């Protein structure tokens, strides 16, 4: 009994394995004979491309709206993303990612807000001292003043150079670095030594190939000794960020007086304490300026993230308007595609009737017309993508505006064109599928 049962089980297993092999072989045969879904998609694509190629001019004029719409979104998005990267880098390099800035006026968004802050007192060294005294979570605070002036070395003169006066803690901030030489020391700041740190481009224009270290230059008509040259910074929209000279605050005030309002830059002991350090600075300034609890702050305090958030809100609005315009353009392009596909159905009525008479089902006709509509629309998206990249890169090469290619914009553009082709191809495809083969074959 055991051996019979074993033979029966073996025979059953053999038949099951054989049946599985036959099913797998049948599936492979069905696939290669054109009955698999992948093969059907390939056939539909081939038929659609042949029909499009047979009417090249008409097809191109049909998708012209899609080309313009997608090309526009790709070009504009590439340029805006490039500008975003440029602006973000400039803001972070100027303000720092883990520091905050105190100025006479904060962020204003209307004429009323600007009018309210017009009488704000100047930021002074007393304010910096108050923040330093009460800022228990502060790692460093510096004051900076800026003016535009002339810098001269022998017979070479630079006009409108940014002249910066700084206090002793400036060396604690990463925006001040020395590629050549050194930064002047806190002791030299305290003693008002006539020392200067030159920006890279300013040093290059003044000294060309000569070594600028320990040379004497004139800043606003007064002699200063060059002790260092800063590291080169990337330009912003083609404008140099390295045409400046940094001098001690005491020397700056002798040159330009003590009236200019200062900019305070503060850094917490650790990045995690940024919010607490900002609260400390706010409390210290309110005490120093004797503000009542009900009174608003008469100073501005913000971080690089604050500026970036405001900038991103503005660009988000631009993106929203852009997407709306492109969507409207694609709808117009979709209507054109629908009308052309209706004309195609009318032209190929006898062909559709013949296919139905030979056994084609309604869904076969439906998918054939839909495939042609979608592929036609996506071809417009592909051409528009290439055109948009070309426009963006050309503008970037000819102007200071940078371009940054974003994958999501390509995916968005192609997805929108595919959706347009599918949606506006449904009605012509449904009409073609509903044709009666007898009446279709009877048409001339």
Coordinates of C-alpha atoms in Angstrom, one line a residue:
X1 CA 0.0 0.0 0.0
X2 CA 2.8 2.3 0.9
X3 CA 4.6 1.7 -2.5
X4 CA 1.3 2.3 -4.4
X5 CA 0.6 5.4 -2.5
X6 CA 4.1 6.6 -3.2
X7 CA 3.8 5.9 -6.9
X8 CA 0.5 7.7 -7.0
X9 CA 2.0 10.8 -5.3
X10 CA 5.0 10.7 -7.6
X11 CA 2.7 10.4 -10.7
X12 CA 0.6 13.3 -9.4
X13 CA 3.7 15.5 -8.8
X14 CA 5.0 14.7 -12.3
X15 CA 1.7 15.7 -13.9
X16 CA 1.6 18.9 -11.8
X17 CA 5.1 19.8 -12.9
X18 CA 4.3 19.0 -16.5
X19 CA 1.1 21.1 -16.4
X20 CA 3.1 24.0 -14.9
X21 CA 5.7 23.7 -17.7
X22 CA 3.0 23.6 -20.3
X23 CA 1.3 26.7 -18.8
X24 CA 4.6 28.6 -18.7
X25 CA 5.4 27.6 -22.3
X26 CA 1.9 28.7 -23.4
X27 CA 2.4 32.0 -21.7
X28 CA 5.7 32.5 -23.5
X29 CA 4.2 31.6 -26.8
X30 CA 1.3 33.9 -26.2
X31 CA 3.7 36.7 -25.4
X32 CA 5.9 36.2 -28.5
X33 CA 2.9 35.7 -30.8
X34 CA 1.6 39.2 -29.8
X35 CA -1.0 38.2 -27.3
X36 CA 0.9 39.5 -24.2
X37 CA 0.1 43.0 -22.8
X38 CA 3.7 44.2 -23.4
X39 CA 3.5 43.2 -27.0
X40 CA 0.1 44.8 -27.4
X41 CA 1.5 48.1 -26.0
X42 CA 4.4 47.9 -28.5
X43 CA 2.0 47.3 -31.4
X44 CA -0.2 50.2 -30.4
X45 CA 2.9 52.4 -30.1
X46 CA 4.2 51.3 -33.5
X47 CA 0.8 52.0 -35.2
X48 CA 0.5 55.4 -33.5
X49 CA 4.0 56.4 -34.5
X50 CA 3.4 55.3 -38.1
X51 CA 0.2 57.4 -38.3
X52 CA 1.9 60.4 -36.8
X53 CA 4.9 60.1 -39.2
X54 CA 2.6 59.8 -42.2
X55 CA 1.2 63.3 -41.3
X56 CA 4.3 65.0 -40.0
X57 CA 3.3 68.6 -40.6
X58 CA -0.2 68.2 -39.3
X59 CA 1.1 66.4 -36.2
X60 CA 3.7 69.1 -35.5
X61 CA 1.1 71.9 -35.8
X62 CA -1.2 69.9 -33.5
X63 CA 1.3 69.6 -30.7
X64 CA 2.7 73.2 -31.1
X65 CA 0.7 74.3 -28.1
X66 CA 2.1 71.6 -25.9
X67 CA 5.6 72.4 -27.1
X68 CA 5.3 76.0 -26.1
X69 CA 3.6 75.2 -22.8
X70 CA 6.1 72.6 -21.6
X71 CA 9.1 74.5 -23.0
X72 CA 8.0 77.6 -21.1
X73 CA 7.6 75.7 -17.8
X74 CA 11.0 73.9 -18.2
X75 CA 12.8 77.2 -19.1
X76 CA 11.2 79.3 -16.4
X77 CA 11.6 76.6 -13.7
X78 CA 15.2 76.1 -14.6
X79 CA 16.0 79.8 -14.4
X80 CA 14.0 80.3 -11.1
X81 CA 15.7 77.3 -9.5
X82 CA 19.1 78.7 -10.6
X83 CA 18.2 82.1 -9.1
X84 CA 17.0 80.4 -5.9
X85 CA 20.3 78.6 -5.5
X86 CA 22.3 81.8 -6.2
X87 CA 20.2 83.9 -3.8
X88 CA 20.2 81.2 -1.1
X89 CA 24.0 80.9 -1.3
X90 CA 24.4 84.7 -1.1
X91 CA 22.1 85.0 1.9
X92 CA 23.7 82.2 3.9
X93 CA 27.2 83.4 3.1
X94 CA 26.3 87.0 4.2
X95 CA 24.2 86.2 7.3
X96 CA 25.4 82.7 8.2
X97 CA 23.3 79.6 8.9
X98 CA 23.6 79.6 12.7
X99 CA 23.6 83.4 13.5
X100 CA 21.2 86.2 13.6
X101 CA 21.3 89.9 12.7
X102 CA 20.1 93.0 14.5
X103 CA 19.4 96.1 12.4
X104 CA 17.6 99.4 12.8
X105 CA 14.7 98.2 10.6
X106 CA 13.4 94.7 10.3
X107 CA 11.5 93.1 7.5
X108 CA 8.8 95.5 6.2
X109 CA 6.1 94.5 3.7
X110 CA 4.1 97.8 3.2
X111 CA 4.4 101.5 3.2
X112 CA 2.6 101.6 6.6
X113 CA 5.2 99.4 8.2
X114 CA 8.0 101.4 6.7
X115 CA 6.5 104.6 8.1
X116 CA 6.1 103.0 11.6
X117 CA 9.8 102.1 11.6
X118 CA 11.1 105.4 10.2
X119 CA 11.8 106.8 13.7
X120 CA 13.6 103.8 15.1
X121 CA 16.8 104.8 16.8
X122 CA 20.1 103.9 15.3
X123 CA 21.8 100.6 16.4
X124 CA 24.9 101.6 18.4
X125 CA 27.8 100.1 20.2
X126 CA 25.9 100.6 23.4
X127 CA 23.3 98.2 22.0
X128 CA 26.0 95.7 21.3
X129 CA 27.4 96.0 24.8
X130 CA 23.9 95.5 26.3
X131 CA 23.4 92.3 24.3
X132 CA 26.9 91.1 25.2
X133 CA 26.2 91.7 28.9
X134 CA 22.7 90.0 29.1
X135 CA 23.2 87.4 26.4
X136 CA 23.8 84.3 28.5
X137 CA 23.5 82.0 25.5
X138 CA 25.6 84.1 23.2
X139 CA 28.9 82.8 21.9
X140 CA 29.9 86.0 20.1
X141 CA 28.6 89.4 18.9
X142 CA 30.1 91.8 16.5
X143 CA 29.2 95.3 15.2
X144 CA 29.7 96.2 11.6
X145 CA 29.3 99.5 9.7
X146 CA 29.5 100.0 5.9
X147 CA 30.2 102.8 3.6
X148 CA 31.2 103.2 0.0
X149 CA 34.5 104.9 -0.7
X150 CA 37.7 105.1 -2.7
X151 CA 40.7 102.8 -2.3
X152 CA 44.1 103.6 -3.9
X153 CA 47.4 101.9 -4.4
X154 CA 50.0 104.2 -6.1
X155 CA 48.3 105.1 -9.5
X156 CA 45.6 102.5 -9.3
X157 CA 42.2 103.7 -8.0
X158 CA 39.1 101.7 -7.2
X159 CA 35.9 103.7 -6.8
X160 CA 32.8 102.7 -4.8
X161 CA 34.5 100.0 -2.9
X162 CA 32.6 98.7 0.1
X163 CA 34.5 99.8 3.3
X164 CA 33.5 97.8 6.4
X165 CA 34.4 98.7 10.0
X166 CA 34.2 95.8 12.5
X167 CA 34.6 95.2 16.2
X168 CA 37.0 92.7 17.8
X169 CA 34.7 89.6 17.7
X170 CA 34.5 89.7 13.9
X171 CA 37.0 86.8 13.7
X172 CA 34.4 84.5 15.3
X173 CA 32.2 84.7 12.2
X174 CA 32.9 82.5 9.1
X175 CA 32.2 85.3 6.6
X176 CA 35.6 86.7 7.5
X177 CA 38.5 84.5 6.3
X178 CA 42.0 85.0 5.0
X179 CA 43.3 83.2 1.9
X180 CA 46.6 85.1 2.1
X181 CA 48.2 86.6 5.2
X182 CA 46.0 86.8 8.3
X183 CA 43.1 88.5 9.9
X184 CA 43.9 91.5 12.0
X185 CA 43.8 90.6 15.7
X186 CA 41.3 91.8 18.4
X187 CA 44.2 93.7 20.0
X188 CA 44.8 95.6 16.7
X189 CA 41.1 96.4 16.7
X190 CA 41.1 97.6 20.3
X191 CA 44.2 99.8 19.6
X192 CA 42.8 101.2 16.3
X193 CA 45.8 100.0 14.3
X194 CA 45.7 101.1 10.6
X195 CA 45.4 97.6 9.3
X196 CA 43.2 96.3 6.5
X197 CA 41.8 93.0 5.1
X198 CA 41.3 93.2 1.3
X199 CA 38.6 91.3 -0.6
X200 CA 40.0 89.0 -3.3
X201 CA 38.9 91.0 -6.3
X202 CA 39.9 94.3 -4.7
X203 CA 43.4 93.0 -4.1
X204 CA 43.6 91.6 -7.7
X205 CA 42.6 94.9 -9.3
X206 CA 44.9 96.9 -7.1
X207 CA 48.0 94.8 -7.2
X208 CA 47.5 92.5 -10.2
X209 CA 50.2 89.8 -9.9
X210 CA 52.1 91.6 -7.1
X211 CA 52.0 90.4 -3.4
X212 CA 49.7 92.8 -1.5
X213 CA 50.8 91.7 2.0
X214 CA 52.4 94.5 4.0
X215 CA 51.8 97.0 1.3
X216 CA 50.3 100.4 2.2
X217 CA 47.1 101.5 0.6
X218 CA 44.9 104.5 1.0
X219 CA 41.3 104.0 2.2
X220 CA 39.3 107.2 1.8
X221 CA 42.6 109.1 1.7
X222 CA 44.1 107.5 4.9
X223 CA 47.0 105.1 4.9
X224 CA 46.4 101.4 5.9
X225 CA 48.7 98.4 5.9
X226 CA 47.4 95.3 4.2
X227 CA 47.7 92.2 6.5
X228 CA 45.5 89.8 4.6
X229 CA 43.4 88.9 1.6
X230 CA 40.1 87.2 2.0
X231 CA 39.1 83.9 0.3
X232 CA 37.4 84.4 -3.1
X233 CA 33.6 84.2 -2.9
X234 CA 31.3 83.1 -5.8
X235 CA 29.7 86.0 -7.7
X236 CA 26.0 86.7 -7.5
X237 CA 24.3 87.3 -10.9
X238 CA 27.7 88.2 -12.3
X239 CA 28.4 90.8 -9.6
X240 CA 31.6 90.4 -7.6
X241 CA 31.2 89.9 -3.8
X242 CA 34.9 90.5 -3.2
X243 CA 35.4 94.2 -3.8
X244 CA 35.6 95.3 -0.2
X245 CA 38.1 96.3 2.5
X246 CA 37.7 95.6 6.2
X247 CA 39.2 97.9 8.8
X248 CA 38.9 98.3 12.6
X249 CA 35.7 100.0 13.8
X250 CA 37.6 102.9 15.5
X251 CA 39.4 103.8 12.3
X252 CA 36.1 103.5 10.4
X253 CA 34.4 106.0 12.8
X254 CA 37.4 108.4 12.4
X255 CA 36.9 108.3 8.6
X256 CA 33.1 108.5 8.4
X257 CA 32.0 109.7 11.9
X258 CA 29.9 107.9 14.4
X259 CA 26.5 108.6 12.9
X260 CA 26.0 105.6 10.6
X261 CA 23.7 102.9 12.1
X262 CA 25.4 99.7 12.9
X263 CA 24.6 96.1 12.0
X264 CA 25.0 93.6 14.8
X265 CA 25.7 90.0 14.1
X266 CA 25.3 87.5 17.0
X267 CA 26.1 83.8 17.2
X268 CA 24.9 81.4 20.0
X269 CA 27.2 79.1 21.9
X270 CA 25.7 76.2 20.0
X271 CA 23.3 76.1 17.0
X272 CA 20.6 74.5 19.2
X273 CA 20.5 77.6 21.4
X274 CA 19.7 80.0 18.5
X275 CA 16.1 80.7 19.7
X276 CA 17.2 81.3 23.3
X277 CA 20.0 83.6 22.2
X278 CA 17.6 85.6 20.1
X279 CA 15.2 85.9 23.1
X280 CA 18.2 87.1 25.2
X281 CA 19.1 89.7 22.6
X282 CA 15.5 91.0 22.4
X283 CA 15.2 91.3 26.1
X284 CA 18.6 93.1 26.4
X285 CA 17.7 95.6 23.7
X286 CA 14.3 96.3 25.2
X287 CA 15.9 97.0 28.6
X288 CA 18.7 99.1 27.1
X289 CA 16.1 101.2 25.2
X290 CA 13.7 101.4 28.1
X291 CA 10.7 100.0 26.2
X292 CA 7.5 99.4 28.1
X293 CA 5.8 96.0 27.9
X294 CA 3.1 97.2 25.6
X295 CA 5.5 98.9 23.2
X296 CA 6.7 97.2 20.0
X297 CA 10.3 96.5 19.3
X298 CA 12.1 99.5 17.7
X299 CA 14.7 97.3 16.0
X300 CA 14.8 94.4 13.6
X301 CA 16.0 91.0 14.4
X302 CA 16.1 88.1 11.9
X303 CA 18.1 85.1 10.7
X304 CA 19.0 83.9 7.3
X305 CA 16.0 81.5 7.5
X306 CA 13.7 84.5 7.9
X307 CA 15.0 86.0 4.7
X308 CA 14.9 82.7 2.9
X309 CA 11.3 82.0 4.0
X310 CA 10.1 85.4 2.7
X311 CA 12.0 84.8 -0.6
X312 CA 10.5 81.3 -1.0
X313 CA 7.0 82.7 -0.4
X314 CA 7.5 85.1 -3.3
X315 CA 8.8 82.4 -5.6
X316 CA 6.0 80.0 -4.6
X317 CA 3.5 82.6 -5.8
X318 CA 5.4 82.9 -9.1
X319 CA 5.3 79.1 -9.5
X320 CA 1.6 79.0 -8.8
X321 CA 0.9 81.6 -11.5
X322 CA 3.2 79.8 -13.9
X323 CA 1.5 76.5 -13.4
X324 CA -1.9 78.1 -13.9
X325 CA -0.8 79.7 -17.2
X326 CA 0.8 76.4 -18.4
X327 CA -2.3 74.4 -17.4
X328 CA -4.5 76.8 -19.5
X329 CA -2.1 76.5 -22.4
X330 CA -2.3 72.7 -22.2
X331 CA -6.1 72.8 -22.1
X332 CA -6.1 74.8 -25.3
X333 CA -3.6 72.3 -26.8
X334 CA -5.8 69.4 -25.6
X335 CA -8.8 70.9 -27.4
X336 CA -6.7 71.1 -30.6
X337 CA -5.6 67.5 -30.2
X338 CA -9.3 66.4 -29.7
X339 CA -10.4 68.2 -32.9
X340 CA -7.5 66.7 -34.9
X341 CA -8.3 63.2 -33.5
X342 CA -11.9 63.6 -34.5
X343 CA -10.8 64.4 -38.0
X344 CA -8.5 61.4 -37.9
X345 CA -11.4 59.1 -37.0
X346 CA -13.4 60.6 -39.8
X347 CA -10.6 60.0 -42.3
X348 CA -10.0 56.4 -41.1
X349 CA -13.6 55.3 -40.9
X350 CA -13.3 52.6 -43.5
X351 CA -10.1 51.3 -41.9
X352 CA -11.9 51.1 -38.5
X353 CA -14.8 49.4 -40.1
X354 CA -12.5 46.9 -41.8
X355 CA -10.7 46.1 -38.5
X356 CA -14.0 45.5 -36.8
X357 CA -15.2 43.3 -39.6
X358 CA -12.0 41.2 -39.2
X359 CA -12.7 40.7 -35.5
X360 CA -11.3 43.8 -33.7
X361 CA -13.2 44.6 -30.5
X362 CA -14.5 48.0 -29.4
X363 CA -11.7 48.2 -26.8
X364 CA -9.0 47.5 -29.5
X365 CA -10.2 50.5 -31.5
X366 CA -10.5 52.6 -28.3
X367 CA -6.9 51.8 -27.3
X368 CA -5.6 52.5 -30.8
X369 CA -7.0 56.0 -30.9
X370 CA -6.1 56.7 -27.3
X371 CA -2.6 55.6 -27.8
X372 CA -2.2 57.9 -30.8
X373 CA -3.6 60.8 -28.8
X374 CA -1.4 60.2 -25.8
X375 CA 1.8 59.6 -27.8
X376 CA 1.1 62.7 -29.9
X377 CA 0.7 64.8 -26.8
X378 CA 3.8 63.3 -25.0
X379 CA 5.9 63.9 -28.2
X380 CA 5.0 67.6 -27.8
X381 CA 6.1 67.4 -24.2
X382 CA 9.4 65.8 -25.1
X383 CA 10.2 68.4 -27.8
X384 CA 9.1 71.2 -25.4
X385 CA 11.4 69.8 -22.7
X386 CA 14.4 69.9 -25.0
X387 CA 13.5 73.4 -26.2
X388 CA 13.0 74.6 -22.6
X389 CA 16.5 73.3 -21.6
X390 CA 18.0 74.9 -24.7
X391 CA 16.4 78.3 -23.9
X392 CA 17.4 78.2 -20.2
X393 CA 21.0 77.2 -20.9
X394 CA 21.4 79.8 -23.7
X395 CA 20.1 82.5 -21.4
X396 CA 22.4 81.3 -18.7
X397 CA 25.4 81.5 -21.0
X398 CA 24.5 84.9 -22.4
X399 CA 23.5 86.6 -19.1
X400 CA 24.5 86.4 -15.4
X401 CA 21.3 84.5 -14.6
X402 CA 22.1 80.9 -13.7
X403 CA 20.0 77.9 -14.7
X404 CA 19.5 74.7 -12.7
X405 CA 17.8 71.7 -14.4
X406 CA 15.2 70.1 -12.1
X407 CA 14.1 66.5 -12.7
X408 CA 10.7 67.2 -11.1
X409 CA 9.9 69.9 -13.7
X410 CA 10.5 67.3 -16.5
X411 CA 8.3 64.7 -14.8
X412 CA 5.6 67.3 -14.2
X413 CA 5.7 68.5 -17.8
X414 CA 5.5 65.0 -19.3
X415 CA 2.9 63.9 -16.9
X416 CA 0.7 66.9 -17.7
X417 CA 1.0 66.3 -21.4
X418 CA 0.2 62.5 -21.0
X419 CA -2.9 63.4 -18.9
X420 CA -4.0 66.0 -21.5
X421 CA -3.6 63.4 -24.4
X422 CA -5.5 60.8 -22.4
X423 CA -8.4 63.1 -21.3
X424 CA -8.9 64.9 -24.7
X425 CA -8.5 61.6 -26.6
X426 CA -11.3 59.8 -24.8
X427 CA -14.1 61.4 -26.8
X428 CA -12.6 60.7 -30.3
X429 CA -11.6 57.2 -29.2
X430 CA -15.2 56.5 -27.9
X431 CA -16.7 57.7 -31.2
X432 CA -14.3 55.5 -33.1
X433 CA -15.1 52.4 -31.0
X434 CA -18.8 53.0 -31.3
X435 CA -18.7 53.0 -35.2
X436 CA -20.9 50.3 -36.9
X437 CA -18.7 48.2 -39.1
X438 CA -21.3 47.9 -41.9
X439 CA -22.0 51.6 -42.1
X440 CA -18.3 52.4 -41.8
X441 CA -17.4 50.1 -44.7
X442 CA -20.2 51.6 -46.7
X443 CA -18.7 55.1 -46.6
X444 CA -16.7 56.2 -49.6

